[in-house]
Tab-separated table of C-alpha atoms in Angstrom:
chain	number	residue	atom	x	y	z
S	17	LEU	CA	10.354	13.134	17.935
S	18	LEU	CA	8.051	15.728	16.506
S	19	ARG	CA	4.363	14.954	16.874
S	20	ARG	CA	2.137	14.775	13.841
S	21	PRO	CA	-1.420	13.496	13.600
S	22	MET	CA	-1.817	9.795	14.230
S	23	VAL	CA	-2.331	7.792	11.060
S	24	GLN	CA	-3.562	4.218	10.922
S	25	ILE	CA	-1.399	2.182	8.559
S	26	PRO	CA	-3.752	-0.283	6.872
S	27	ARG	CA	-3.276	-4.010	7.335
S	28	ILE	CA	-3.165	-5.879	4.069
S	29	ARG	CA	-2.871	-9.571	3.441
S	30	THR	CA	0.179	-11.353	4.837
S	31	ALA	CA	1.348	-13.155	1.706
S	32	LEU	CA	2.425	-10.171	-0.366
S	33	THR	CA	4.815	-9.973	-3.316
S	34	LEU	CA	6.525	-6.897	-4.741
S	35	ALA	CA	4.089	-7.085	-7.662
S	36	ASP	CA	1.259	-6.891	-5.090
S	37	VAL	CA	2.919	-3.848	-3.488
S	38	GLN	CA	3.115	-2.144	-6.886
S	39	ARG	CA	-0.512	-2.988	-7.667
S	40	LEU	CA	-2.244	-2.566	-4.269
S	41	LEU	CA	-0.445	0.240	-2.470
S	42	PRO	CA	-1.095	2.954	-5.099
S	43	THR	CA	-4.814	2.454	-4.345
S	44	LEU	CA	-4.289	3.357	-0.659
S	45	PRO	CA	-4.348	6.922	0.704
S	46	SER	CA	-1.035	8.704	0.253
S	47	GLN	CA	1.038	10.951	2.472
S	48	ARG	CA	2.967	13.799	0.876
S	49	LEU	CA	6.710	13.990	1.395
S	50	LEU	CA	7.448	17.655	2.100
S	51	SER	CA	10.742	19.484	2.524
S	52	ARG	CA	11.193	21.945	5.378
S	53	GLY	CA	10.195	24.732	3.012
S	54	GLY	CA	6.940	22.920	2.258
S	55	ILE	CA	8.049	21.826	-1.205
S	56	GLU	CA	6.445	18.542	-2.213
S	57	ARG	CA	9.131	15.958	-3.011
S	58	GLY	CA	6.971	12.884	-3.518
S	59	GLU	CA	4.276	10.598	-2.183
S	60	LEU	CA	4.308	7.708	0.240
S	61	ARG	CA	1.970	4.788	0.840
S	62	LEU	CA	2.396	2.202	3.596
S	63	GLY	CA	0.725	-1.065	4.543
S	64	LEU	CA	1.312	-3.746	7.158
S	65	ALA	CA	1.700	-7.258	5.755
S	66	GLY	CA	2.290	-9.732	8.581
S	67	ASP	CA	5.789	-9.062	9.926
S	68	ARG	CA	6.732	-6.782	7.016
S	69	LEU	CA	6.141	-3.127	6.257
S	70	ALA	CA	4.998	-2.659	2.655
S	71	LEU	CA	6.082	0.663	1.143
S	72	PHE	CA	5.405	2.322	-2.196
S	73	ALA	CA	6.879	5.783	-2.794
S	74	THR	CA	7.401	8.198	-5.636
S	75	VAL	CA	10.413	10.479	-5.160
S	76	LEU	CA	10.961	13.663	-7.174
S	77	ASP	CA	14.676	13.596	-7.926
S	78	ALA	CA	16.067	15.374	-10.987
S	79	VAL	CA	19.495	13.708	-10.765
S	80	PRO	CA	19.326	10.333	-8.984
S	81	GLN	CA	22.717	9.353	-7.640
S	82	THR	CA	24.286	6.712	-5.485
S	83	THR	CA	27.375	6.809	-3.311
S	84	GLY	CA	28.920	4.355	-0.886
S	85	ILE	CA	27.182	6.269	1.918
S	86	PRO	CA	23.398	5.687	1.879
S	87	TRP	CA	22.344	9.019	3.408
S	88	GLU	CA	24.390	10.896	0.789
S	89	SER	CA	22.645	9.030	-2.034
S	90	SER	CA	19.213	9.329	-3.547
S	91	VAL	CA	17.387	7.435	-0.830
S	92	VAL	CA	14.209	6.692	1.070
S	93	GLU	CA	15.013	6.243	4.772
S	94	ILE	CA	12.654	4.610	7.238
S	95	PHE	CA	13.144	5.187	10.972
S	96	ALA	CA	11.040	3.199	13.414
S	97	TYR	CA	10.730	2.890	17.191
S	98	GLN	CA	8.562	0.449	19.117
S	99	ASP	CA	8.152	3.261	21.653
S	100	GLU	CA	9.983	6.417	22.695
S	101	ARG	CA	12.361	4.436	24.941
S	102	SER	CA	13.382	1.787	22.401
S	103	THR	CA	16.353	1.703	20.039
S	104	LYS	CA	15.718	3.282	16.645
S	105	GLY	CA	15.603	1.038	13.593
S	106	GLN	CA	16.816	2.568	10.351
S	107	VAL	CA	16.482	1.167	6.820
S	108	PHE	CA	17.759	2.710	3.574
S	109	LEU	CA	16.112	2.099	0.179
S	110	ILE	CA	18.480	3.157	-2.596
S	111	PRO	CA	17.358	3.056	-6.253
S	112	THR	CA	19.104	1.512	-9.209
S	113	VAL	CA	21.257	4.249	-10.747
S	114	GLY	CA	23.027	3.405	-14.007
S	115	THR	CA	24.725	0.046	-13.509
S	116	VAL	CA	24.613	0.204	-9.693
S	117	PRO	CA	21.773	-2.062	-8.513
S	118	ALA	CA	19.118	-1.045	-6.006
S	119	ARG	CA	19.794	-2.043	-2.422
S	120	MET	CA	18.097	-2.200	0.965
S	121	GLN	CA	20.424	-1.722	3.918
S	122	HIS	CA	19.801	-1.312	7.627
S	123	VAL	CA	21.776	-0.109	10.624
S	124	ASP	CA	22.916	-2.732	13.111
S	125	GLN	CA	25.948	-3.560	15.248
S	126	ARG	CA	27.784	-4.777	12.105
S	127	GLY	CA	27.381	-1.467	10.304
S	128	LEU	CA	25.175	-1.278	7.201
S	129	PRO	CA	24.499	-4.814	5.973
S	130	ILE	CA	22.164	-5.705	3.147
S	131	THR	CA	18.785	-6.430	4.755
S	132	GLU	CA	18.081	-10.163	4.753
S	133	GLY	CA	14.464	-11.000	4.031
S	134	GLY	CA	13.836	-7.567	2.541
S	135	GLN	CA	12.582	-7.153	-1.007
S	136	LEU	CA	13.085	-4.062	-3.135
S	137	LEU	CA	12.219	-2.918	-6.629
S	138	THR	CA	12.903	0.546	-8.053
S	139	ARG	CA	12.336	2.144	-11.431
S	140	MET	CA	13.131	5.508	-12.940
S	141	ILE	CA	10.186	7.704	-13.948
S	142	THR	CA	10.037	11.175	-15.461
S	143	GLY	CA	11.426	13.558	-12.832
S	144	GLY	CA	12.422	10.909	-10.309
S	145	TRP	CA	11.947	7.312	-9.281
S	146	GLU	CA	9.539	4.865	-7.662
S	147	VAL	CA	10.284	2.303	-5.006
S	148	ALA	CA	8.298	-0.740	-3.887
S	149	ALA	CA	9.583	-2.575	-0.822
S	150	LEU	CA	8.764	-5.223	1.747
S	151	ILE	CA	10.770	-4.456	4.888
S	152	PRO	CA	11.085	-6.975	7.737
S	153	ALA	CA	9.977	-5.701	11.163
S	154	ALA	CA	13.278	-6.980	12.597
S	155	ALA	CA	15.288	-4.630	10.336
S	156	LEU	CA	13.228	-1.746	11.741
S	157	ARG	CA	13.792	-3.028	15.310
S	158	VAL	CA	10.050	-3.286	15.816
S	159	ALA	CA	9.082	-6.443	17.706
S	160	CYS	CA	5.725	-6.672	15.986
S	161	PHE	CA	3.215	-4.539	14.161
S	162	ASN	CA	0.407	-5.513	16.552
S	163	GLN	CA	1.229	-2.590	18.858
S	164	PRO	CA	1.534	1.112	18.041
S	165	PHE	CA	4.974	2.207	16.894
S	166	LEU	CA	6.592	5.435	15.783
S	167	ILE	CA	7.693	5.778	12.184
S	168	GLU	CA	9.343	8.474	10.082
S	169	VAL	CA	10.006	8.226	6.361
S	170	ALA	CA	12.405	10.627	4.655
S	171	ALA	CA	13.392	10.953	1.000
S	172	THR	CA	16.406	12.728	-0.427
S	173	GLY	CA	16.712	13.865	-4.040
S	174	VAL	CA	17.845	16.759	-6.228
S	175	ASN	CA	15.403	19.612	-6.886
S	176	ALA	CA	15.156	20.201	-10.659
S	177	ALA	CA	14.498	23.948	-10.220
S	178	ASP	CA	17.740	24.849	-8.453
S	179	GLY	CA	19.888	21.711	-8.291
S	180	PHE	CA	19.888	21.614	-4.467
S	181	ARG	CA	19.542	18.296	-2.669
S	182	LEU	CA	16.332	18.339	-0.652
S	183	ARG	CA	15.249	16.076	2.156
S	184	ALA	CA	11.542	15.597	2.749
S	185	SER	CA	9.867	13.614	5.482
S	186	TRP	CA	6.647	12.300	6.936
S	187	LEU	CA	6.204	11.216	10.547
S	188	SER	CA	3.373	9.318	12.144
S	189	VAL	CA	2.272	7.021	14.905
S	190	PRO	CA	0.077	4.288	13.389
């Protein structure tokens, strides 16, 4: 993993709803989602709520799309590791596009099941979409959030200026 400055993810109250995520997380400090060329593709805010990771992100995406393959869709991907020797957890947050509903999926031995216990809400905004989510630690393969862990968040969307799909990411150790 690449090393970036350590960031403390704030602890917020345990009993959190998606409405709380939408209301509280935008008041927290944000991290910019940047493509390799340094192009800003959105903003990210994270909080720890008991055994769930609370996430609020804005993704710049001129043409949101969904496919049967999460990483080829408009998506926010969360990768987490309890430490550098542990198995990577990976969760996909895919927005509602047209009549296809939003979904949260994770990687496990069964493939890409819908994440049980996860909560997700997305909405289209001018130039992209927003996502609010509560992601169980188990889906991220993190035993608990009481110890440091490695996390990377990536977003994929279409750049309005040239139509190219861009991937942007942010990496930290809380």
